[in-house]
């Protein structure tokens, strides 16, 4: 009996040892197959393009492919929910723009918060206030004065409620004490086309969406949502919005930050492999060429830095939308403090 007991104890000890090492073993073999990347928007947009180029670079480092699935709907919440449904699946990842991601709780499309995710940030592009080349508004001061002279009549075309463009427009209106007319479109490109045709007075959209038109001169940039002026490759200088509205300084830079996300609960060893692969991807020549050509800044934030950044971003986004009457739920319900 004593011998049998010793055998049982030895077997139990071995089982515990194997169990305790399983995470490390899984991490050592990871990845053993292709990784699924969900983009919660249509193909061809800034989020989709960034996710694909980062995924390709990471795939080269890890020896697998990143297979992209576009799952648009409800401001990004449909695709995000699909990744949440696959929680702790180490082969499922989300590529998303953090403006839409942080707005979902107060827009009442999906109740998920940044603290529930591991996040890696790759690129940033600021908002730009732009008008057509022959617009009567030659400076941001001209545009603001027109808003004061004719409240609620100067129109801004954006990609829709809660979008990067509307957030930028509402930040400007609140800080400068002016009113404007919001005209939503089905995407940033449609909003910019509306500004080009004169259908709306200005577009407060993202730099990467209009870079080529700013360089060609078809659009005139009045201000950028960066702390410093921006200089285009043709020598044109885009002044910082702070020169006309210094009250916005504490909330800049403002624009779209794109990154990769996974619901928390993944094995630490696997996360460390993803960390290393992501860091190498940011040095990838194809990724750097993509950023330089399209007009992205390389953000390159690790999980720890990204968590702090995204929480701070949500403070600004959530309260901007709520104060503008756009949000459906108060940020207080999610314990989101004012910035």
Coordinates of C-alpha atoms in Angstrom, one line a residue:
X1 CA 0.0 0.0 0.0
X2 CA 2.8 2.4 0.9
X3 CA 4.5 1.7 -2.5
X4 CA 1.3 2.3 -4.3
X5 CA 0.8 5.6 -2.5
X6 CA 4.3 6.7 -3.4
X7 CA 3.5 5.9 -7.1
X8 CA 0.3 7.9 -7.0
X9 CA 2.0 10.9 -5.3
X10 CA 4.8 10.8 -7.9
X11 CA 2.2 10.8 -10.7
X12 CA 0.3 13.7 -9.2
X13 CA 3.6 15.7 -8.8
X14 CA 4.4 15.1 -12.5
X15 CA 0.9 16.2 -13.5
X16 CA 1.3 19.4 -11.5
X17 CA 4.7 20.0 -13.1
X18 CA 3.4 19.5 -16.6
X19 CA 0.4 21.8 -15.9
X20 CA 2.6 24.5 -14.4
X21 CA 4.8 24.4 -17.5
X22 CA 2.0 24.4 -20.0
X23 CA 1.9 28.1 -20.4
X24 CA 5.6 28.3 -21.1
X25 CA 5.4 25.4 -23.5
X26 CA 2.6 27.0 -25.4
X27 CA 4.5 30.3 -25.5
X28 CA 7.6 28.5 -26.8
X29 CA 5.7 27.0 -29.7
X30 CA 3.6 30.1 -30.5
X31 CA 2.5 30.7 -33.2
X32 CA 1.9 27.4 -34.8
X33 CA -0.6 28.7 -37.4
X34 CA -1.8 31.9 -39.0
X35 CA -3.2 34.7 -36.9
X36 CA -6.6 36.2 -37.7
X37 CA -6.7 40.0 -37.7
X38 CA -10.2 41.6 -37.6
X39 CA -10.5 45.2 -38.9
X40 CA -13.9 46.7 -37.8
X41 CA -14.1 48.9 -40.8
X42 CA -14.2 48.6 -44.6
X43 CA -11.1 47.7 -46.6
X44 CA -8.9 50.6 -47.9
X45 CA -9.3 53.0 -44.9
X46 CA -6.4 54.2 -42.7
X47 CA -7.1 51.5 -40.0
X48 CA -7.3 48.7 -42.6
X49 CA -4.1 49.8 -44.4
X50 CA -2.2 50.2 -41.1
X51 CA -3.3 46.9 -39.8
X52 CA -2.3 45.1 -42.9
X53 CA 1.2 46.6 -43.2
X54 CA 1.9 46.0 -39.5
X55 CA 0.5 42.5 -39.7
X56 CA 2.7 41.7 -42.7
X57 CA 5.8 42.8 -40.9
X58 CA 4.9 40.9 -37.7
X59 CA 4.1 37.8 -39.8
X60 CA 7.6 37.9 -41.3
X61 CA 9.0 38.0 -37.8
X62 CA 6.8 35.2 -36.5
X63 CA 6.9 33.0 -39.6
X64 CA 3.1 33.0 -40.1
X65 CA 0.6 35.0 -42.0
X66 CA -1.8 37.6 -40.6
X67 CA -5.1 37.0 -42.3
X68 CA -7.3 40.1 -42.4
X69 CA -11.1 40.0 -42.1
X70 CA -13.0 43.3 -42.5
X71 CA -16.1 43.3 -40.3
X72 CA -17.6 46.8 -40.4
X73 CA -20.7 48.0 -38.6
X74 CA -21.9 50.3 -35.8
X75 CA -18.9 52.5 -35.6
X76 CA -16.5 49.6 -35.2
X77 CA -18.4 47.7 -32.5
X78 CA -19.4 44.7 -34.6
X79 CA -15.9 43.7 -35.4
X80 CA -14.7 44.5 -31.9
X81 CA -17.5 42.3 -30.4
X82 CA -16.4 39.4 -32.6
X83 CA -12.9 39.6 -31.1
X84 CA -14.4 39.8 -27.6
X85 CA -16.4 36.7 -28.4
X86 CA -13.1 34.9 -29.1
X87 CA -11.6 36.0 -25.8
X88 CA -8.3 34.3 -24.9
X89 CA -8.0 33.0 -28.4
X90 CA -4.3 33.8 -29.0
X91 CA -4.8 33.6 -32.8
X92 CA -7.4 36.4 -32.9
X93 CA -6.4 40.0 -32.9
X94 CA -8.1 43.4 -33.5
X95 CA -6.7 46.2 -35.5
X96 CA -8.5 49.4 -34.7
X97 CA -8.5 53.2 -34.6
X98 CA -8.5 54.3 -31.0
X99 CA -10.9 57.2 -31.4
X100 CA -13.7 55.0 -32.4
X101 CA -12.6 52.3 -29.9
X102 CA -12.7 54.8 -27.0
X103 CA -16.0 56.3 -28.1
X104 CA -18.0 53.1 -28.1
X105 CA -19.1 53.1 -24.4
X106 CA -20.6 56.6 -24.4
X107 CA -22.0 56.1 -27.9
X108 CA -23.8 53.0 -26.5
X109 CA -22.6 50.7 -29.2
X110 CA -20.3 48.4 -27.1
X111 CA -19.6 48.5 -23.4
X112 CA -15.9 47.7 -23.3
X113 CA -13.1 49.8 -21.8
X114 CA -9.3 50.0 -22.5
X115 CA -8.4 48.3 -19.2
X116 CA -10.0 45.1 -20.6
X117 CA -7.5 44.9 -23.4
X118 CA -3.8 44.6 -24.1
X119 CA -2.9 47.3 -26.7
X120 CA 0.0 48.0 -29.0
X121 CA 0.0 51.4 -30.8
X122 CA 1.6 51.7 -34.2
X123 CA 0.7 55.0 -36.0
X124 CA -0.8 58.4 -35.5
X125 CA -2.2 61.0 -37.9
X126 CA -3.6 64.4 -36.8
X127 CA -6.9 66.1 -37.7
X128 CA -6.6 68.9 -40.2
X129 CA -9.1 71.6 -40.8
X130 CA -9.2 72.0 -44.6
X131 CA -11.2 74.0 -47.2
X132 CA -11.3 73.9 -51.0
X133 CA -8.6 75.9 -52.8
X134 CA -10.8 78.8 -53.7
X135 CA -12.6 79.1 -50.3
X136 CA -13.1 82.6 -49.0
X137 CA -11.6 81.3 -45.7
X138 CA -7.9 81.7 -46.0
X139 CA -7.0 81.3 -42.3
X140 CA -8.5 79.5 -39.3
X141 CA -9.3 82.9 -37.9
X142 CA -11.4 83.7 -41.0
X143 CA -13.3 80.5 -40.5
X144 CA -13.9 81.1 -36.8
X145 CA -15.1 84.6 -37.5
X146 CA -17.6 83.3 -40.0
X147 CA -18.9 80.9 -37.3
X148 CA -19.3 83.9 -34.9
X149 CA -21.0 86.0 -37.6
X150 CA -23.4 83.3 -38.7
X151 CA -23.9 80.8 -35.8
X152 CA -24.8 77.3 -36.8
X153 CA -24.6 77.9 -40.6
X154 CA -21.0 77.2 -41.4
X155 CA -21.0 73.5 -42.3
X156 CA -18.4 70.8 -41.5
X157 CA -18.4 67.5 -43.3
X158 CA -17.3 64.5 -41.3
X159 CA -17.3 60.7 -41.4
X160 CA -20.4 60.7 -39.1
X161 CA -21.4 60.8 -35.4
X162 CA -18.6 60.0 -33.0
X163 CA -16.0 60.0 -35.8
X164 CA -12.6 61.7 -35.7
X165 CA -13.9 64.6 -37.7
X166 CA -16.8 65.3 -35.5
X167 CA -14.6 65.0 -32.4
X168 CA -12.2 67.6 -33.9
X169 CA -15.1 69.9 -34.8
X170 CA -16.7 69.7 -31.4
X171 CA -13.4 70.4 -29.7
X172 CA -13.0 73.5 -31.8
X173 CA -16.5 74.7 -31.3
X174 CA -16.4 74.2 -27.5
X175 CA -12.9 75.8 -27.0
X176 CA -13.6 78.8 -29.3
X177 CA -17.2 79.3 -28.2
X178 CA -18.7 79.0 -31.7
X179 CA -21.4 77.0 -33.4
X180 CA -21.3 75.1 -36.7
X181 CA -23.6 72.8 -38.8
X182 CA -22.6 69.2 -38.7
X183 CA -23.1 67.3 -42.0
X184 CA -22.3 63.5 -41.6
X185 CA -21.2 61.4 -44.5
X186 CA -20.5 57.7 -45.1
X187 CA -16.8 57.8 -44.4
X188 CA -13.9 60.3 -44.4
X189 CA -13.4 60.2 -48.1
X190 CA -17.0 61.3 -48.9
X191 CA -16.7 64.2 -46.4
X192 CA -13.5 65.4 -48.1
X193 CA -15.1 65.2 -51.5
X194 CA -17.9 67.3 -50.2
X195 CA -15.4 69.9 -49.1
X196 CA -13.7 69.8 -52.5
X197 CA -17.0 70.4 -54.3
X198 CA -18.1 73.2 -51.9
X199 CA -21.0 71.1 -50.6
X200 CA -19.7 71.8 -47.1
X201 CA -17.6 74.7 -45.9
X202 CA -14.8 72.7 -44.4
X203 CA -13.6 69.2 -43.4
X204 CA -11.9 68.5 -40.1
X205 CA -10.8 65.1 -41.2
X206 CA -7.5 63.1 -40.8
X207 CA -4.2 64.2 -42.5
X208 CA -3.6 60.8 -44.2
X209 CA -7.1 61.1 -45.9
X210 CA -6.2 64.4 -47.6
X211 CA -2.5 64.6 -47.8
X212 CA -2.3 64.3 -51.6
X213 CA -4.9 67.0 -52.1
X214 CA -3.1 69.3 -49.6
X215 CA 0.2 68.8 -51.5
X216 CA -1.5 69.3 -54.9
X217 CA -3.2 72.4 -53.7
X218 CA -6.8 71.2 -54.3
X219 CA -7.4 71.6 -50.6
X220 CA -6.1 74.4 -48.3
X221 CA -5.1 73.5 -44.8
X222 CA -6.1 76.1 -42.2
X223 CA -4.9 74.3 -39.0
X224 CA -3.5 71.1 -37.7
X225 CA -4.4 69.4 -34.3
X226 CA -0.8 69.2 -33.3
X227 CA 1.1 71.1 -30.7
X228 CA 3.6 72.3 -33.4
X229 CA 3.2 73.5 -37.0
X230 CA 3.4 70.9 -39.7
X231 CA 5.4 71.4 -42.9
X232 CA 4.3 69.6 -46.1
X233 CA 6.7 68.2 -48.6
X234 CA 6.0 71.1 -51.0
X235 CA 7.0 73.6 -48.2
X236 CA 3.5 74.6 -47.2
X237 CA 3.2 75.2 -43.5
X238 CA 0.1 74.2 -41.6
X239 CA -0.2 76.2 -38.4
X240 CA -1.1 74.6 -35.1
X241 CA -4.7 75.1 -34.0
X242 CA -3.2 76.5 -30.7
X243 CA -2.3 79.7 -32.5
X244 CA -5.9 80.6 -32.9
X245 CA -7.4 78.6 -30.0
X246 CA -4.8 78.2 -27.3
X247 CA -7.4 76.6 -25.0
X248 CA -6.9 73.4 -27.0
X249 CA -3.2 73.0 -26.1
X250 CA -3.9 70.6 -23.2
X251 CA -5.8 68.2 -25.5
X252 CA -3.3 67.9 -28.3
X253 CA -2.3 66.1 -30.3
X254 CA -5.6 64.9 -31.5
X255 CA -6.1 62.5 -34.4
X256 CA -6.4 58.8 -35.1
X257 CA -4.0 56.5 -33.4
X258 CA -4.1 53.0 -34.9
X259 CA -3.0 49.9 -33.1
X260 CA -3.5 46.2 -32.3
X261 CA -5.6 44.9 -29.5
X262 CA -6.3 41.6 -27.7
X263 CA -8.7 40.9 -24.8
X264 CA -6.7 40.5 -21.6
X265 CA -6.2 36.9 -20.3
X266 CA -3.5 35.8 -22.7
X267 CA -0.5 33.9 -21.4
X268 CA 2.4 36.2 -20.4
X269 CA 4.9 34.3 -22.5
X270 CA 2.8 34.7 -25.6
X271 CA 2.3 38.4 -24.9
X272 CA 6.1 38.8 -24.7
X273 CA 6.5 37.1 -28.1
X274 CA 3.9 39.5 -29.5
X275 CA 5.7 42.4 -27.8
X276 CA 9.0 41.5 -29.5
X277 CA 7.4 40.9 -32.9
X278 CA 5.6 44.3 -32.7
X279 CA 8.7 46.1 -31.8
X280 CA 10.6 44.6 -34.7
X281 CA 7.7 45.4 -37.1
X282 CA 8.0 49.1 -36.3
X283 CA 11.6 48.9 -37.7
X284 CA 10.5 47.1 -40.8
X285 CA 11.5 49.0 -44.0
X286 CA 8.1 48.3 -45.7
X287 CA 6.3 49.7 -42.7
X288 CA 8.5 52.8 -42.4
X289 CA 8.1 53.5 -46.2
X290 CA 4.3 53.1 -45.8
X291 CA 4.2 55.7 -43.0
X292 CA 6.4 58.1 -44.9
X293 CA 4.4 57.9 -48.1
X294 CA 0.9 58.0 -46.5
X295 CA 1.7 60.7 -43.9
X296 CA 1.6 58.6 -40.7
X297 CA 3.8 59.3 -37.6
X298 CA 5.2 56.1 -36.0
X299 CA 3.8 56.0 -32.5
X300 CA 5.4 52.8 -31.4
X301 CA 4.0 52.4 -27.9
X302 CA 4.3 49.2 -25.9
X303 CA 1.5 47.7 -23.8
X304 CA 2.3 49.7 -20.7
X305 CA 2.7 53.1 -22.4
X306 CA -0.3 52.4 -24.6
X307 CA -2.6 51.7 -21.7
X308 CA -1.9 55.1 -20.2
X309 CA -2.2 56.9 -23.5
X310 CA -5.5 55.3 -24.5
X311 CA -7.1 55.9 -21.1
X312 CA -6.1 59.6 -21.4
X313 CA -7.5 59.7 -25.0
X314 CA -10.8 58.3 -23.8
X315 CA -11.2 61.0 -21.2
X316 CA -11.0 63.6 -24.0
X317 CA -13.1 61.7 -26.5
X318 CA -15.9 60.7 -24.1
X319 CA -16.4 64.1 -22.6
X320 CA -16.2 66.0 -25.9
X321 CA -18.9 63.8 -27.3
X322 CA -21.1 64.0 -24.2
X323 CA -20.8 67.8 -23.8
X324 CA -21.7 68.2 -27.5
X325 CA -24.9 66.2 -26.9
X326 CA -23.7 63.5 -29.3
X327 CA -23.0 60.7 -26.7
X328 CA -25.9 58.7 -25.5
X329 CA -24.5 57.7 -22.2
X330 CA -22.7 59.8 -19.6
X331 CA -18.9 59.0 -19.1
X332 CA -19.7 59.0 -15.4
X333 CA -21.4 55.7 -15.8
X334 CA -18.1 54.2 -16.8
X335 CA -16.1 56.2 -14.2
X336 CA -14.4 58.1 -17.0
X337 CA -13.0 61.3 -15.4
X338 CA -13.0 64.7 -17.1
X339 CA -9.6 65.5 -18.7

